[in-house]
Coordinates of C-alpha atoms in Angstrom, one line a residue:
X11 CA 0.2 0.1 0.1
X12 CA 2.8 2.6 0.8
X13 CA 4.7 2.0 -2.4
X14 CA 1.6 2.3 -4.2
X15 CA -0.1 5.0 -2.7
X16 CA 2.1 7.2 -0.6
X17 CA 5.7 7.1 -0.8
X18 CA 7.4 6.4 -4.6
X19 CA 10.1 3.4 -4.0
X20 CA 11.9 1.3 -6.6
X21 CA 11.0 -1.7 -8.4
X22 CA 13.1 -3.9 -6.4
X23 CA 10.8 -2.6 -3.2
X24 CA 7.2 -3.6 -5.5
X25 CA 8.9 -7.0 -6.2
X26 CA 10.0 -8.3 -2.9
X27 CA 6.8 -7.0 -1.5
X28 CA 4.7 -8.6 -4.2
X29 CA 6.2 -12.0 -3.9
X30 CA 6.0 -11.9 -0.2
X31 CA 2.2 -11.6 -0.4
X32 CA 2.2 -14.4 -2.7
X33 CA 4.0 -16.6 -0.7
X34 CA 2.0 -15.6 2.7
X35 CA -1.2 -14.9 1.8
X36 CA -2.1 -18.7 1.4
X37 CA -1.3 -19.6 5.0
X38 CA -1.5 -16.6 7.2
X39 CA -5.3 -16.6 7.8
X40 CA -7.0 -13.6 9.7
X41 CA -7.7 -13.6 13.4
X42 CA -11.1 -11.6 13.1
X43 CA -13.1 -9.6 10.7
X44 CA -11.2 -6.8 11.5
X45 CA -8.3 -8.2 9.8
X46 CA -9.0 -6.1 6.7
X47 CA -5.7 -6.2 4.9
X48 CA -5.2 -10.2 5.3
X49 CA -9.1 -11.0 3.9
X50 CA -9.2 -8.1 1.5
X51 CA -5.3 -7.3 0.6
X52 CA -4.7 -10.7 -1.4
X53 CA -8.0 -9.7 -3.7
X54 CA -6.4 -6.5 -4.5
X55 CA -3.2 -7.4 -5.2
X56 CA -3.5 -7.2 -9.1
X57 CA -4.3 -3.2 -8.4
X58 CA -1.9 -2.6 -5.4
X59 CA 1.3 -4.5 -7.1
X60 CA 0.6 -3.0 -10.1
X61 CA 0.3 0.7 -8.6
X62 CA 3.4 0.1 -6.8
X63 CA 5.3 -0.8 -10.1
X64 CA 3.7 2.2 -11.4
X65 CA 4.5 4.4 -9.3
X66 CA 8.1 3.4 -9.4
X67 CA 8.4 3.9 -13.3
X68 CA 8.5 0.6 -14.1
X69 CA 5.2 -0.1 -16.2
X70 CA 6.2 -3.0 -18.1
X71 CA 6.2 -4.8 -14.2
X72 CA 3.3 -2.7 -13.6
X73 CA 1.6 -4.6 -16.4
X74 CA 2.6 -8.2 -15.5
X75 CA 1.8 -8.1 -12.3
X76 CA -1.6 -7.1 -13.0
X77 CA -2.1 -9.4 -15.7
X78 CA -0.9 -11.8 -13.4
X79 CA -2.8 -11.4 -10.6
X80 CA -5.9 -10.3 -12.1
X81 CA -9.0 -12.2 -10.3
X82 CA -10.0 -15.1 -12.5
X83 CA -13.2 -15.5 -11.2
X84 CA -14.3 -12.3 -13.1
X85 CA -13.4 -13.6 -16.3
X86 CA -14.5 -16.9 -15.8
X87 CA -17.5 -16.8 -18.1
X88 CA -15.4 -15.8 -20.8
X89 CA -14.2 -18.3 -23.3
X90 CA -12.2 -16.3 -25.9
X91 CA -8.6 -15.6 -24.7
X92 CA -8.2 -12.6 -27.1
X93 CA -11.7 -10.9 -25.5
X94 CA -9.8 -11.9 -21.6
X95 CA -6.8 -10.1 -22.7
X96 CA -8.6 -7.0 -24.4
X97 CA -10.8 -6.9 -20.9
X98 CA -7.5 -6.8 -18.2
X99 CA -5.7 -4.4 -21.2
X100 CA -8.8 -1.9 -20.6
X101 CA -9.2 -2.5 -17.0
X102 CA -5.3 -2.1 -16.5
X103 CA -5.4 1.5 -18.5
X104 CA -8.3 2.9 -17.2
X105 CA -7.0 2.1 -13.4
X106 CA -3.2 2.4 -13.8
X107 CA -3.2 5.8 -15.6
X108 CA 0.5 6.3 -15.0
X109 CA 1.1 3.7 -17.5
X110 CA -1.7 4.0 -19.7
X111 CA -1.3 2.8 -23.1
X112 CA 2.5 1.5 -22.4

């Protein structure tokens, strides 16, 4: 969250945090409904990681993180791979404005 929305960090910072969340999200469970970062953080990882990389000036990594972490359930009903790619790209361009069109 810090690198995505508060302070500009370098791409290595973003990459390290992304890998940490990928590794720990499946094993660290929330203790209560108040653990909102543990409940919703992994679901928003596609956006947060992409925003961190974008703020760091690494649009290629922003796109890769967004594409790789995009919630598969959101595209489950779409069979055409090209259409899926277009939807994810359009979503990326509209929400990661620092990298729009890059």
